[in-house]
PDB file of C-alpha atoms in Angstrom:
ATOM      1  CA  MET L   1     -33.262  55.445  32.495  1.00  0.00           C
ATOM      2  CA  ARG L   2     -35.631  58.025  34.059  1.00  0.00           C
ATOM      3  CA  THR L   3     -39.116  56.951  35.469  1.00  0.00           C
ATOM      4  CA  ARG L   4     -42.300  58.285  34.050  1.00  0.00           C
ATOM      5  CA  ALA L   5     -42.674  60.123  37.527  1.00  0.00           C
ATOM      6  CA  ALA L   6     -39.069  61.521  37.073  1.00  0.00           C
ATOM      7  CA  LYS L   7     -39.936  62.961  33.643  1.00  0.00           C
ATOM      8  CA  ARG L   8     -43.236  64.493  34.852  1.00  0.00           C
ATOM      9  CA  TYR L   9     -41.164  66.005  37.858  1.00  0.00           C
ATOM     10  CA  GLN L  10     -38.567  67.567  35.704  1.00  0.00           C
ATOM     11  CA  ARG L  11     -41.271  69.129  33.504  1.00  0.00           C
ATOM     12  CA  ARG L  12     -43.101  70.446  36.454  1.00  0.00           C
ATOM     13  CA  PHE L  13     -39.944  71.598  38.069  1.00  0.00           C
ATOM     14  CA  PHE L  14     -38.771  73.522  34.984  1.00  0.00           C
ATOM     15  CA  LEU L  15     -42.150  75.256  34.794  1.00  0.00           C
ATOM     16  CA  THR L  16     -42.027  76.344  38.213  1.00  0.00           C
ATOM     17  CA  MET L  17     -38.594  77.641  37.877  1.00  0.00           C
ATOM     18  CA  VAL L  18     -39.544  79.563  34.694  1.00  0.00           C
ATOM     19  CA  ALA L  19     -42.345  81.091  36.623  1.00  0.00           C
ATOM     20  CA  TYR L  20     -39.862  81.908  39.588  1.00  0.00           C
ATOM     21  CA  VAL L  21     -37.561  83.761  37.223  1.00  0.00           C
ATOM     22  CA  ALA L  22     -40.471  85.590  35.502  1.00  0.00           C
ATOM     23  CA  VAL L  23     -42.097  86.617  38.820  1.00  0.00           C
ATOM     24  CA  LEU L  24     -38.923  87.499  40.442  1.00  0.00           C
ATOM     25  CA  PHE L  25     -37.888  89.800  37.571  1.00  0.00           C
ATOM     26  CA  ALA L  26     -41.161  91.409  37.478  1.00  0.00           C
ATOM     27  CA  SER L  27     -41.315  91.769  41.235  1.00  0.00           C
ATOM     28  CA  VAL L  28     -37.813  93.462  41.441  1.00  0.00           C
ATOM     29  CA  THR L  29     -38.553  95.650  38.485  1.00  0.00           C
ATOM     30  CA  ALA L  30     -41.818  96.834  40.039  1.00  0.00           C
ATOM     31  CA  ILE L  31     -40.324  97.489  43.316  1.00  0.00           C
ATOM     32  CA  ASN L  32     -37.352  99.356  41.918  1.00  0.00           C
ATOM     33  CA  GLN L  33     -39.435 101.425  39.482  1.00  0.00           C
ATOM     34  CA  TYR L  34     -42.453 102.465  41.467  1.00  0.00           C
ATOM     35  CA  GLU L  35     -40.920 102.116  45.138  1.00  0.00           C
ATOM     36  CA  PRO L  36     -44.296 100.842  46.596  1.00  0.00           C
ATOM     37  CA  THR L  37     -44.869 100.940  50.106  1.00  0.00           C
ATOM     38  CA  GLY L  38     -47.312  99.225  52.625  1.00  0.00           C
ATOM     39  CA  LEU L  39     -49.383  96.355  51.241  1.00  0.00           C
ATOM     40  CA  PRO L  40     -48.239  96.598  47.650  1.00  0.00           C
ATOM     41  CA  LEU L  41     -44.811  96.308  48.808  1.00  0.00           C
ATOM     42  CA  VAL L  42     -45.645  93.203  50.928  1.00  0.00           C
ATOM     43  CA  ILE L  43     -47.433  91.613  47.977  1.00  0.00           C
ATOM     44  CA  LEU L  44     -44.631  92.288  45.447  1.00  0.00           C
ATOM     45  CA  SER L  45     -41.970  90.992  48.110  1.00  0.00           C
ATOM     46  CA  VAL L  46     -43.867  87.696  48.754  1.00  0.00           C
ATOM     47  CA  LEU L  47     -44.621  86.963  44.986  1.00  0.00           C
ATOM     48  CA  PRO L  48     -41.374  85.370  44.147  1.00  0.00           C
ATOM     49  CA  ALA L  49     -41.933  82.953  47.119  1.00  0.00           C
ATOM     50  CA  LEU L  50     -45.068  81.599  45.559  1.00  0.00           C
ATOM     51  CA  PRO L  51     -43.230  79.611  42.806  1.00  0.00           C
ATOM     52  CA  VAL L  52     -40.613  78.313  45.326  1.00  0.00           C
ATOM     53  CA  ILE L  53     -43.573  76.932  47.388  1.00  0.00           C
ATOM     54  CA  ALA L  54     -45.019  75.477  44.131  1.00  0.00           C
ATOM     55  CA  CYS L  55     -41.558  73.847  43.595  1.00  0.00           C
ATOM     56  CA  LEU L  56     -41.746  72.146  47.045  1.00  0.00           C
ATOM     57  CA  VAL L  57     -45.192  70.937  46.020  1.00  0.00           C
ATOM     58  CA  VAL L  58     -43.808  69.552  42.840  1.00  0.00           C
ATOM     59  CA  MET L  59     -41.229  67.576  44.897  1.00  0.00           C
ATOM     60  CA  GLY L  60     -43.934  66.132  47.156  1.00  0.00           C
ATOM     61  CA  PHE L  61     -45.805  65.041  44.043  1.00  0.00           C
ATOM     62  CA  TYR L  62     -42.672  63.419  42.787  1.00  0.00           C
ATOM     63  CA  LEU L  63     -42.386  61.293  45.999  1.00  0.00           C
ATOM     64  CA  ILE L  64     -46.004  60.345  45.752  1.00  0.00           C
ATOM     65  CA  GLU L  65     -45.788  59.433  42.206  1.00  0.00           C
ATOM     66  CA  GLU L  66     -42.606  57.565  42.043  1.00  0.00           C
ATOM     67  CA  THR L  67     -43.309  53.854  42.029  1.00  0.00           C
ATOM     68  CA  ASP L  68     -39.604  52.628  42.001  1.00  0.00           C
ATOM     69  CA  GLU L  69     -38.900  52.081  45.768  1.00  0.00           C
ATOM     70  CA  PHE L  70     -35.226  52.294  45.085  1.00  0.00           C
ATOM     71  CA  VAL L  71     -35.448  55.462  43.317  1.00  0.00           C
ATOM     72  CA  ARG L  72     -37.760  56.878  45.959  1.00  0.00           C
ATOM     73  CA  GLN L  73     -35.384  55.842  48.860  1.00  0.00           C
ATOM     74  CA  ARG L  74     -32.596  57.575  47.150  1.00  0.00           C
ATOM     75  CA  ILE L  75     -34.621  60.846  46.894  1.00  0.00           C
ATOM     76  CA  VAL L  76     -35.514  60.711  50.395  1.00  0.00           C
ATOM     77  CA  SER L  77     -32.031  60.028  51.517  1.00  0.00           C
ATOM     78  CA  ALA L  78     -30.774  62.763  49.394  1.00  0.00           C
ATOM     79  CA  MET L  79     -33.466  65.100  50.682  1.00  0.00           C
ATOM     80  CA  MET L  80     -32.509  64.215  54.318  1.00  0.00           C
ATOM     81  CA  PHE L  81     -28.958  65.072  53.710  1.00  0.00           C
ATOM     82  CA  GLY L  82     -29.960  68.469  52.165  1.00  0.00           C
ATOM     83  CA  THR L  83     -32.332  68.984  55.269  1.00  0.00           C
ATOM     84  CA  GLY L  84     -29.388  68.332  57.647  1.00  0.00           C
ATOM     85  CA  VAL L  85     -27.064  70.547  55.731  1.00  0.00           C
ATOM     86  CA  VAL L  86     -29.530  73.517  56.021  1.00  0.00           C
ATOM     87  CA  LEU L  87     -30.202  72.794  59.746  1.00  0.00           C
ATOM     88  CA  SER L  88     -26.609  72.439  60.672  1.00  0.00           C
ATOM     89  CA  ILE L  89     -25.852  75.764  58.980  1.00  0.00           C
ATOM     90  CA  ALA L  90     -28.860  77.499  60.444  1.00  0.00           C
ATOM     91  CA  THR L  91     -27.914  76.250  63.894  1.00  0.00           C
ATOM     92  CA  VAL L  92     -24.217  77.425  63.645  1.00  0.00           C
ATOM     93  CA  LEU L  93     -25.377  80.796  62.225  1.00  0.00           C
ATOM     94  CA  GLY L  94     -28.099  81.174  64.840  1.00  0.00           C
ATOM     95  CA  PHE L  95     -25.502  80.702  67.722  1.00  0.00           C
ATOM     96  CA  LEU L  96     -23.141  83.067  65.884  1.00  0.00           C
ATOM     97  CA  GLN L  97     -25.784  85.711  65.758  1.00  0.00           C
ATOM     98  CA  TYR L  98     -26.841  85.081  69.318  1.00  0.00           C
ATOM     99  CA  GLY L  99     -23.311  85.760  70.337  1.00  0.00           C
ATOM    100  CA  LYS L 100     -23.240  88.857  68.307  1.00  0.00           C
ATOM    101  CA  VAL L 101     -20.264  87.272  66.217  1.00  0.00           C
ATOM    102  CA  ILE L 102     -21.975  88.024  62.911  1.00  0.00           C
ATOM    103  CA  GLY L 103     -25.083  90.138  61.830  1.00  0.00           C
ATOM    104  CA  ASN L 104     -28.352  88.970  60.239  1.00  0.00           C
ATOM    105  CA  VAL L 105     -28.178  86.349  57.579  1.00  0.00           C
ATOM    106  CA  ASP L 106     -30.590  86.258  54.708  1.00  0.00           C
ATOM    107  CA  VAL L 107     -32.777  83.346  55.244  1.00  0.00           C
ATOM    108  CA  PHE L 108     -33.951  82.998  51.617  1.00  0.00           C
ATOM    109  CA  TRP L 109     -30.708  81.160  50.860  1.00  0.00           C
ATOM    110  CA  ALA L 110     -32.022  78.112  53.007  1.00  0.00           C
ATOM    111  CA  PHE L 111     -33.941  76.822  49.750  1.00  0.00           C
ATOM    112  CA  PRO L 112     -31.072  77.018  47.303  1.00  0.00           C
ATOM    113  CA  ILE L 113     -28.540  75.662  49.647  1.00  0.00           C
ATOM    114  CA  TRP L 114     -31.115  72.723  50.583  1.00  0.00           C
ATOM    115  CA  CYS L 115     -31.451  72.142  46.690  1.00  0.00           C
ATOM    116  CA  MET L 116     -27.697  72.260  46.142  1.00  0.00           C
ATOM    117  CA  SER L 117     -27.112  69.774  49.015  1.00  0.00           C
ATOM    118  CA  TRP L 118     -29.791  67.438  47.638  1.00  0.00           C
ATOM    119  CA  GLY L 119     -28.268  67.528  44.319  1.00  0.00           C
ATOM    120  CA  PHE L 120     -24.721  66.856  45.758  1.00  0.00           C
ATOM    121  CA  ALA L 121     -26.111  63.902  47.675  1.00  0.00           C
ATOM    122  CA  GLN L 122     -27.739  62.492  44.595  1.00  0.00           C
ATOM    123  CA  CYS L 123     -24.594  62.779  42.710  1.00  0.00           C
ATOM    124  CA  TRP L 124     -22.671  61.097  45.445  1.00  0.00           C
ATOM    125  CA  LEU L 125     -25.115  58.233  45.765  1.00  0.00           C
ATOM    126  CA  THR L 126     -24.917  57.610  42.038  1.00  0.00           C
ATOM    127  CA  TRP L 127     -21.126  57.745  42.185  1.00  0.00           C
ATOM    128  CA  ARG L 128     -21.159  55.471  45.126  1.00  0.00           C
ATOM    129  CA  ASP L 129     -23.409  52.875  43.604  1.00  0.00           C
ATOM    130  CA  SER L 130     -21.554  52.923  40.436  1.00  0.00           C
ATOM    131  CA  ARG L 131     -18.475  52.074  42.224  1.00  0.00           C
ATOM    132  CA  ALA L 132     -20.087  49.298  43.950  1.00  0.00           C
ATOM    133  CA  GLY L 133     -21.569  47.888  40.751  1.00  0.00           C
ATOM    134  CA  GLY L 134     -25.045  48.727  41.764  1.00  0.00           C
ATOM    135  CA  ASN L 135     -27.875  50.375  39.737  1.00  0.00           C
ATOM    136  CA  ALA L 136     -27.361  54.284  39.270  1.00  0.00           C
TER     137      ALA L 136
END
């Protein structure tokens, strides 16, 4: 059963993702159609990051508002796993770049990789707890 905080989180997360898709589409369209330079290009390039930052704020609110300590601990554990995955990948890629083994890597993949790793960890924790007879 989802907690009230989880329901609020899902609603807020959905809204930030809708905003992200809309802003990304508008920004890419404007950049491709009008080919701006200078400050307008900088603004259009940064705009899609704002809903992603809002998403991080939404996640922070979820941690603050969640009153179930077990659920909160699972969220933090899964987030730490995601953070570990992203930092590990970044470290390996950084050394590969330093050694000129690979070229530049697009860093905007850090957030999607973190989210996917977090989701994987939550699924694994649920599976592990269900196998152990615990609450999922």
